CSV table of C-alpha atoms and ligand atoms in Angstrom, one decimal:
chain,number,residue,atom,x,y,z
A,53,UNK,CA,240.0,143.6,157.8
A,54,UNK,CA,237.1,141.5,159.1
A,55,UNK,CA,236.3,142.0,162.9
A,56,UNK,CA,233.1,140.7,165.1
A,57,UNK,CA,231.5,143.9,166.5
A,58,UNK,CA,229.9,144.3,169.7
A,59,UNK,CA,227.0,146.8,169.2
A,60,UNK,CA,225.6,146.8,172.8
A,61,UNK,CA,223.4,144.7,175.4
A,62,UNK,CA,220.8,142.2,173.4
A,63,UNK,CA,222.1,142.9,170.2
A,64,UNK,CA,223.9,139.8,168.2
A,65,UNK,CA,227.7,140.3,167.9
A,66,UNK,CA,228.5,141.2,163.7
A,67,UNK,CA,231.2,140.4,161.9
A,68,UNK,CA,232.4,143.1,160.0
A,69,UNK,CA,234.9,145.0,157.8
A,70,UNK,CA,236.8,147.7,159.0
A,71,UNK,CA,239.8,149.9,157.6
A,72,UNK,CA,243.3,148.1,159.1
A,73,UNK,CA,244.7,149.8,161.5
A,74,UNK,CA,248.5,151.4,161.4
A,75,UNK,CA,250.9,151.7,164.2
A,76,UNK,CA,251.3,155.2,165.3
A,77,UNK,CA,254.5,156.3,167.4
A,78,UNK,CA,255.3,153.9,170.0
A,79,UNK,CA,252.7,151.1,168.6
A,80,UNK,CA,252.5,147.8,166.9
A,81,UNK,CA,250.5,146.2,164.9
A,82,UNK,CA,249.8,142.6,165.2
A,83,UNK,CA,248.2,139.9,162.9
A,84,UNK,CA,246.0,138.1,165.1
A,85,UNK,CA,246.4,134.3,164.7
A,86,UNK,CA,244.5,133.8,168.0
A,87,UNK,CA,241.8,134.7,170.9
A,88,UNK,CA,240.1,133.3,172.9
A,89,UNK,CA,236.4,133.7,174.1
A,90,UNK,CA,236.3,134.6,177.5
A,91,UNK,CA,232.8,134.3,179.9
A,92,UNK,CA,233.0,137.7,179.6
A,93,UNK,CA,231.9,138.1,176.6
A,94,UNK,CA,228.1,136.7,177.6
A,95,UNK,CA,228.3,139.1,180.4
A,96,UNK,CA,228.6,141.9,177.2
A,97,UNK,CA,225.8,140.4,175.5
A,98,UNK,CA,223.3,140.1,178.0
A,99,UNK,CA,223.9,143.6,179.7
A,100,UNK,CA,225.3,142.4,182.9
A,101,UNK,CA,228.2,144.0,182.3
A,102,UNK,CA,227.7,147.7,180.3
A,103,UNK,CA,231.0,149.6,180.1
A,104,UNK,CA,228.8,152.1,177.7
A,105,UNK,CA,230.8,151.5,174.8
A,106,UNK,CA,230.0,150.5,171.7
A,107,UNK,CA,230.7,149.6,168.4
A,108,UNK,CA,233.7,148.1,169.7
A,109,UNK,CA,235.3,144.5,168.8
A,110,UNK,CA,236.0,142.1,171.6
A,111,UNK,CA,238.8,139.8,172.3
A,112,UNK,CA,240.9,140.6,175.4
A,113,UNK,CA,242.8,137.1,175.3
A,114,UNK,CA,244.9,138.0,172.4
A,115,UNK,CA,247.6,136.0,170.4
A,116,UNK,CA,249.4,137.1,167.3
A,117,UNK,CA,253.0,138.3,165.4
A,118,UNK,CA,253.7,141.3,164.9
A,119,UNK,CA,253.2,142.7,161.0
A,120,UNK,CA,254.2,146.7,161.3
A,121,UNK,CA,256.0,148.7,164.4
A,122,UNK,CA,255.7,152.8,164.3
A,123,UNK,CA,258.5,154.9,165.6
A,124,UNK,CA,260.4,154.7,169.1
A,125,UNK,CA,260.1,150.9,169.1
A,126,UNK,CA,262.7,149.2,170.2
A,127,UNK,CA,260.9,146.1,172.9
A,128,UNK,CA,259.4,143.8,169.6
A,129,UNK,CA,259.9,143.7,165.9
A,130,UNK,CA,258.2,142.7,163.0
A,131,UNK,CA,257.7,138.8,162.8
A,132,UNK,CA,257.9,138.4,166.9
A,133,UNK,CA,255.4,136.4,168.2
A,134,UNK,CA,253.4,137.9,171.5
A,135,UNK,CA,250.3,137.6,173.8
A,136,UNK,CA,248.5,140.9,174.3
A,137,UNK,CA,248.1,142.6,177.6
A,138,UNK,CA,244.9,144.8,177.8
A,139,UNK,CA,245.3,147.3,179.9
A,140,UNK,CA,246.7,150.3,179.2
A,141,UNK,CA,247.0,152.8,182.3
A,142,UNK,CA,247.6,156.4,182.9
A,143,UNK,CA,251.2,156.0,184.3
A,144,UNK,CA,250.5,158.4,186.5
A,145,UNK,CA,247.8,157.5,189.4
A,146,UNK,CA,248.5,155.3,192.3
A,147,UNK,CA,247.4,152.3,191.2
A,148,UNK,CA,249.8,152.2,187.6
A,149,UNK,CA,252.3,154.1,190.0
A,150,UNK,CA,252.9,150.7,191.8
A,151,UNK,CA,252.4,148.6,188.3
A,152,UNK,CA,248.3,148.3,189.5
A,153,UNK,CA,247.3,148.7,185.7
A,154,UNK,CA,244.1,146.8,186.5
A,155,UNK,CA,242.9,149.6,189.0
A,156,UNK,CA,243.7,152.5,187.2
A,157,UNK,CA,241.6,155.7,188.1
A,158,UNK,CA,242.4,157.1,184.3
A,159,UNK,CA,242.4,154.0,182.0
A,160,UNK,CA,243.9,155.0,178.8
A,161,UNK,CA,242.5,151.5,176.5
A,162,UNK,CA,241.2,148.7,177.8
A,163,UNK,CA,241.5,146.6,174.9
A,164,UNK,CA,238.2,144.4,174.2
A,165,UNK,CA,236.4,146.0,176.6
A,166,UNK,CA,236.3,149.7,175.8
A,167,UNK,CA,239.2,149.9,172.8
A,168,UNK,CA,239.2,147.7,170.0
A,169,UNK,CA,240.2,144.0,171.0
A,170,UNK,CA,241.3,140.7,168.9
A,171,UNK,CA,238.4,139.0,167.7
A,172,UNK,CA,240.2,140.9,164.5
A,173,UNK,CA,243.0,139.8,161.8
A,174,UNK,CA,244.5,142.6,163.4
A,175,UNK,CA,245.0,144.5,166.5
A,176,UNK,CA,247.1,147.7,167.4
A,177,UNK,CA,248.4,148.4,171.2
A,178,UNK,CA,251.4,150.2,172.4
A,179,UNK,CA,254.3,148.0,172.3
A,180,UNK,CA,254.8,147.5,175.7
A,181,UNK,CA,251.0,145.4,175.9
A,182,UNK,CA,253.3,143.0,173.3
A,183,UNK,CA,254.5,140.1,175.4
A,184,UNK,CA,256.9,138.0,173.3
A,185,UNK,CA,255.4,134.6,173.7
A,186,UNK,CA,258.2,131.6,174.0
A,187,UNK,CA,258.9,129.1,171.2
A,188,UNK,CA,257.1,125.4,172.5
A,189,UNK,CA,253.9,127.3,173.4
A,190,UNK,CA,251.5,126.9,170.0
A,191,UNK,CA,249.3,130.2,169.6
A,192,UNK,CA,246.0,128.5,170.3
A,193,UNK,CA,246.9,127.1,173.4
A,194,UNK,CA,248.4,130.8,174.8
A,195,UNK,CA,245.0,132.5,174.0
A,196,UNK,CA,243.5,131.7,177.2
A,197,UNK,CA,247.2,132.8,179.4
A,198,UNK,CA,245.8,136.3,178.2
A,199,UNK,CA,242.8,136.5,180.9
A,200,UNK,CA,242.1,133.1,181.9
A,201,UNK,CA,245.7,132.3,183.1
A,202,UNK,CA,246.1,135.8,184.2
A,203,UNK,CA,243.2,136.2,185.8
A,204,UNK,CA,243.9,133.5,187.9
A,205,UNK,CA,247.6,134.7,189.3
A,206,UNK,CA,246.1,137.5,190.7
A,207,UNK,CA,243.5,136.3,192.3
A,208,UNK,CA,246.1,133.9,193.9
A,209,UNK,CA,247.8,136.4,195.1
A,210,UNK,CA,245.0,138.0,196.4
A,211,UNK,CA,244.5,134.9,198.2
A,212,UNK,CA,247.8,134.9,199.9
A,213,UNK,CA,247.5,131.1,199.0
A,214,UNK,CA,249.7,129.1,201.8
A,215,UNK,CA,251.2,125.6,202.0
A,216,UNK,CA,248.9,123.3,203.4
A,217,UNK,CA,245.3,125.9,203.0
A,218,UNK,CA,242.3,124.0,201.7
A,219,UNK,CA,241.2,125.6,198.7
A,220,UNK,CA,237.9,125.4,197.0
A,221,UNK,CA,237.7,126.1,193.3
A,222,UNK,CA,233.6,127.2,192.3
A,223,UNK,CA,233.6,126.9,188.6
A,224,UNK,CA,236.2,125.4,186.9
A,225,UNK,CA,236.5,127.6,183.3
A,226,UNK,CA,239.2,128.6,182.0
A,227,UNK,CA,239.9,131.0,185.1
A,228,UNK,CA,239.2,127.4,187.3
A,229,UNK,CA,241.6,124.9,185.2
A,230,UNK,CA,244.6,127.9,186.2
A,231,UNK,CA,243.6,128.6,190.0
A,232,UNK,CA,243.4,124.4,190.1
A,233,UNK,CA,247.0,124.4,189.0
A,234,UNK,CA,248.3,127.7,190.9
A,235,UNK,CA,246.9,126.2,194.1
A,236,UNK,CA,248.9,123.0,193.8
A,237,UNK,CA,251.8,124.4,192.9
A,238,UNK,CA,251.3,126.5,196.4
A,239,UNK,CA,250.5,123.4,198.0
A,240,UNK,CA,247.6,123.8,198.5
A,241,UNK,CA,245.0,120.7,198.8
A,242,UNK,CA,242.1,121.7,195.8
A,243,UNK,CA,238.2,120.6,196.0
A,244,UNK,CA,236.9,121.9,192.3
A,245,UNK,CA,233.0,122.1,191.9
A,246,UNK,CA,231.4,121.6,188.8
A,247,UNK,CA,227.7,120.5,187.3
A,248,UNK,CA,229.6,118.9,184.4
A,249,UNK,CA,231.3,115.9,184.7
A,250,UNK,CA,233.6,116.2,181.7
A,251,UNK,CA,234.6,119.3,183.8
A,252,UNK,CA,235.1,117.7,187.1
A,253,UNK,CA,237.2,114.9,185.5
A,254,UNK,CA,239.3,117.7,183.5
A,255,UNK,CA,239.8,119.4,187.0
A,256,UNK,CA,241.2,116.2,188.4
A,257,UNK,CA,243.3,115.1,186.0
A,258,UNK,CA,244.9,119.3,186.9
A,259,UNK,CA,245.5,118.3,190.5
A,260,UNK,CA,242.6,118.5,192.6
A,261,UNK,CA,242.1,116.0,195.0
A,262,UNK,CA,238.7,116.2,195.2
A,263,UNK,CA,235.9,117.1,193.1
A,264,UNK,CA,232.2,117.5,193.7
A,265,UNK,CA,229.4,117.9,191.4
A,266,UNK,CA,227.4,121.0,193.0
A,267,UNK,CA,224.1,119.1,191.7
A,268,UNK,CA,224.4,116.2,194.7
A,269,UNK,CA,223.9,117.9,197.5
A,270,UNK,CA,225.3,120.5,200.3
A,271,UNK,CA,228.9,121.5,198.8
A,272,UNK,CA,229.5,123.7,201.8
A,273,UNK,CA,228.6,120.1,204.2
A,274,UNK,CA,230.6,118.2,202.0
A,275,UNK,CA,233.3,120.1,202.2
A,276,UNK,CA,233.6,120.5,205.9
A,277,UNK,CA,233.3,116.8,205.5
A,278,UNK,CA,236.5,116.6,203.3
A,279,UNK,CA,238.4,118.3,205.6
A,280,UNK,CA,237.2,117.2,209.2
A,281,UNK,CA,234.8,119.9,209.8
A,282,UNK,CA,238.1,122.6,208.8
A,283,UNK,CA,236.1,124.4,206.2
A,284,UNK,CA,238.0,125.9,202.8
A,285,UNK,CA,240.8,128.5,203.9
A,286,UNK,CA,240.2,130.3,200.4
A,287,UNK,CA,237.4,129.9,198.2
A,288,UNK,CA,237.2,131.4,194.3
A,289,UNK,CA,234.4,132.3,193.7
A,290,UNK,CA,233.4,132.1,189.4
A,291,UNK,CA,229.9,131.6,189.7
A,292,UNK,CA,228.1,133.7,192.4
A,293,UNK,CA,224.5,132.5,191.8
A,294,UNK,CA,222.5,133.3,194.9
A,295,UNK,CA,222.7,129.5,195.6
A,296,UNK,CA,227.0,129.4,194.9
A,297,UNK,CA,227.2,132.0,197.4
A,298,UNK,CA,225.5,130.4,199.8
A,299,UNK,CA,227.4,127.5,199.5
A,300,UNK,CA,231.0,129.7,199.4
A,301,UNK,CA,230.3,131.1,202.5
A,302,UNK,CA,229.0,128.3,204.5
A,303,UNK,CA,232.1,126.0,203.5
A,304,UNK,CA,234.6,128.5,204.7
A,305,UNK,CA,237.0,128.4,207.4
A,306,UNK,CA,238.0,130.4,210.2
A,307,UNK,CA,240.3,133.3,208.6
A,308,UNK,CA,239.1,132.3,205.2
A,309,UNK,CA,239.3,134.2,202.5
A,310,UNK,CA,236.5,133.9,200.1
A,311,UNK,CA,237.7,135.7,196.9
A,312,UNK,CA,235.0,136.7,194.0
A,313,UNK,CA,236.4,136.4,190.4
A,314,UNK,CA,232.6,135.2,188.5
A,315,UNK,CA,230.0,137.2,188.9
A,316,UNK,CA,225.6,136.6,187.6
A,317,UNK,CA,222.7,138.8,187.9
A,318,UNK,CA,223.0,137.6,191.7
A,319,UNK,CA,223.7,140.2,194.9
A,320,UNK,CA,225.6,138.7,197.4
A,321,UNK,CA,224.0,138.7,200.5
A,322,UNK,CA,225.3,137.9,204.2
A,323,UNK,CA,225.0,138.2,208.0
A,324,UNK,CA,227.5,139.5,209.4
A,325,UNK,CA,227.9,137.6,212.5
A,326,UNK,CA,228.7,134.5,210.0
A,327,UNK,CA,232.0,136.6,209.1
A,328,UNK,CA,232.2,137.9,213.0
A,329,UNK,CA,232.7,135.1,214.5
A,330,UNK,CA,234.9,133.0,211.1
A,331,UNK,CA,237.0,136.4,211.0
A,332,UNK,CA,236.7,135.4,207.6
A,333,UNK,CA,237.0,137.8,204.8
A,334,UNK,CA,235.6,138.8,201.6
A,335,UNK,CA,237.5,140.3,198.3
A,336,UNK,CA,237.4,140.9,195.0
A,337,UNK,CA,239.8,140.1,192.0
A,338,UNK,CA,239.9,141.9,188.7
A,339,UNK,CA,241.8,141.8,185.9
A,340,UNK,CA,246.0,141.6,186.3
A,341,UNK,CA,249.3,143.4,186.1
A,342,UNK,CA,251.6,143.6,183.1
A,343,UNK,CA,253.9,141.7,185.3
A,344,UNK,CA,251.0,138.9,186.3
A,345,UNK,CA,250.7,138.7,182.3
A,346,UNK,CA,254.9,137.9,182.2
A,347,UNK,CA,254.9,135.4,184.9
A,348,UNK,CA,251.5,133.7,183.7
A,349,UNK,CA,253.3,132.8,180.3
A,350,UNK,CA,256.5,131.9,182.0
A,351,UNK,CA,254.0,129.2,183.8
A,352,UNK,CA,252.5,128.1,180.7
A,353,UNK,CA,256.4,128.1,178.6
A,354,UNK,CA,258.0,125.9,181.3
A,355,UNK,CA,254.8,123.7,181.7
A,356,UNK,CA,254.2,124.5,185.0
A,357,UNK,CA,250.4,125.0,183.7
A,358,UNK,CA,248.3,124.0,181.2
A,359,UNK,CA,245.8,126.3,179.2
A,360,UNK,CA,242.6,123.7,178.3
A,361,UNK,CA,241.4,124.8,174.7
A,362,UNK,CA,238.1,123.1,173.5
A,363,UNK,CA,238.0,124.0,169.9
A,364,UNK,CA,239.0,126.1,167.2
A,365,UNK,CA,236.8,127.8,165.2
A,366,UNK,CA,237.9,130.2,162.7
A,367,UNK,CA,236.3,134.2,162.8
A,368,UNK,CA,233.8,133.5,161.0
A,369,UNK,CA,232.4,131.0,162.8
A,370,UNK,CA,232.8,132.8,166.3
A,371,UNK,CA,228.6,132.5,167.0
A,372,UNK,CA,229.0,128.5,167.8
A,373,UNK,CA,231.5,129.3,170.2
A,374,UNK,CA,229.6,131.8,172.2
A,375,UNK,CA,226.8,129.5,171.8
A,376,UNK,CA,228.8,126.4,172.8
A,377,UNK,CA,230.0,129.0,176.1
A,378,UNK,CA,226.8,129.8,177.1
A,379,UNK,CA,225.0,126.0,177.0
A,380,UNK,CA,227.8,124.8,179.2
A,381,UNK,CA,229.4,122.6,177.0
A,382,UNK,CA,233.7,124.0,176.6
A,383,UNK,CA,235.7,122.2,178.8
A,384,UNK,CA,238.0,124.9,178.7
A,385,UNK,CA,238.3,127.7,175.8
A,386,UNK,CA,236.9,128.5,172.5
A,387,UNK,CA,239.6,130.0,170.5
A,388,UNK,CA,239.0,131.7,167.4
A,389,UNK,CA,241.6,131.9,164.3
A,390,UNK,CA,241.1,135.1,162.1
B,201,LIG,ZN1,238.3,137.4,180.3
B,202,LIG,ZN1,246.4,155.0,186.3
């Protein structure tokens, strides 16, 4: 089968063949149909982000149907169609003991990051990562439920988003468009901040009330204009340039909660009498729960939120979309088709 090959920081992502893999004891196989490129990936490339493992293929935003199921499984079957979830934990610490996957102390495969992911015609996982994915929801436009959507319901949650809080949205990706949506639907009043206009128009037409364009001017003064000097109650953080954070802080509100999703070369760096005397707080969010993964396409199935897909580009092709990713231009995902 053809798969694209991480091969470690700096070098070029490969596409190549590798033996298809069959479904031991409790496992499925599935035929990838489609997956999306996350931010993530640059972070691979460039070394921000070195899990020490490599060859491995990426792809942790994973669609496909299910071609071959080993022994014991009883959840899926051949010809389902699912959405992957990547973690697989130990079971046993206290993080998977409570269904916290994403913290596990013993992480058994982290698919696209340390285990073989989807940029593939075909994946393996155990079958309980195999979501069944609803009819009505087309395969390209569930790739991004698998991190961006995700990722975004548990930082939410994190948030302890409240009827009525102010919350500002840094970054508005694929993680963005979903925390846009989530925050509305919690009624929450959303200010989005973007350079790209196409963006900021994307992010309004998903609900936020306000949008500003972080290249005219103090985003932290504007917003305290926005809301009457109030400040943000929760800010997401997907940027965190020296410059974003600055901004994230200043805008937040007493008791805020400014919540780190992005992340750049960047150290964040603050007094702490500005958190003293806000009693605001600072947290971050990785990842999400098997559970998160459920709920997320339960969203997306009954419309509650849209996934924003850019292009598709089949395998082959998966350079312009890392290209296109890191020169700013997706509004929304890149999704590949093996
Ligand atoms: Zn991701
Ligand atoms: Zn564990």
């Amino acid at each position: 089968m053809r798969a694209i090959r991480y091969h470690g920081p700096k070098q070029p992502l490969r596409l190549e063949t590798l033996p298809k893999p069959a479904p031991g004891p409790g496992e499925v196989v599935v035929r990838v149909t489609a997956a999306g490129i996350c931010h993530t990936e640059l972070h691979f490339l460039s070394g921000l982000l070195n899990l020490g493992v490599h060859p491995v293929t990426l792809g942790h935003e994973v669609v496909g149907v299910v071609e071959e199921q080993g022994a014991g499984v009883a959840t899926v079957k051949a010809g389902d169609r699912v959405i992957l979830y990547y973690y697989v934990g130990c079971g046993r610490c206290p993080h998977c003991l409570v269904g916290e996957e994403n913290l596990c102390d013993a992480l058994q495969a982290e698919y696209g990051f340390v285990s073989d992911g989807g940029f593939a015609e075909y994946a393996r996982v155990p079958a309980r990562n195999a979501v069944l994915l609803p009819e009505g929801v087309s395969d390209e436009a569930a790739a991004p439920i698998g991190c961006g959507v995700t990722t975004a319901v548990h930082a939410s949650a994190l948030a302890h988003l409240a009827a009525g809080d102010v919350v500002l949205v840094y970054g508005v990706g694929a993680v963005g468009f979903g925390l846009i949506q989530l925050a509305k639907l919690s009624g929450a009043e959303v200010i989005a901040v973007s350079r790209t206009p196409a963006k900021l128009q994307k992010a309004r037409a998903l609900g936020a009330a306000h949008v500003l364009n972080h290249k005219e001017g103090s985003v932290a003064e504007r917003v305290k204009e926005i809301t009457h000097g109030h400040g943000a109650d929760v800010v997401f953080e997907l940027v965190a340039t020296r410059e974003t954070m600055g901004a994230s802080t200043a805008a937040l509100a007493k008791r805020g909660r400014l919540v780190f999703i992005g992340y750049s070369e960047d150290s964040y760096s603050v007094h702490p009498i500005q958190l003293v005397i806000t009693e605001a707080s600072v947290t971050g969010s990785v990842g999400n729960t098997l559970d998160e993964l459920i709920r997320a396409v339960d969203l997306v199935a009954r419309g509650r939120i849209q996934t924003v897909v850019d292009r598709v580009l089949p395998l082959g092709e998966f350079q312009k979309g890392i290209d296109a990713l890191a020169a700013g231009q997706l509004i929304g995902r890149a999704v590949l088709r093996p």
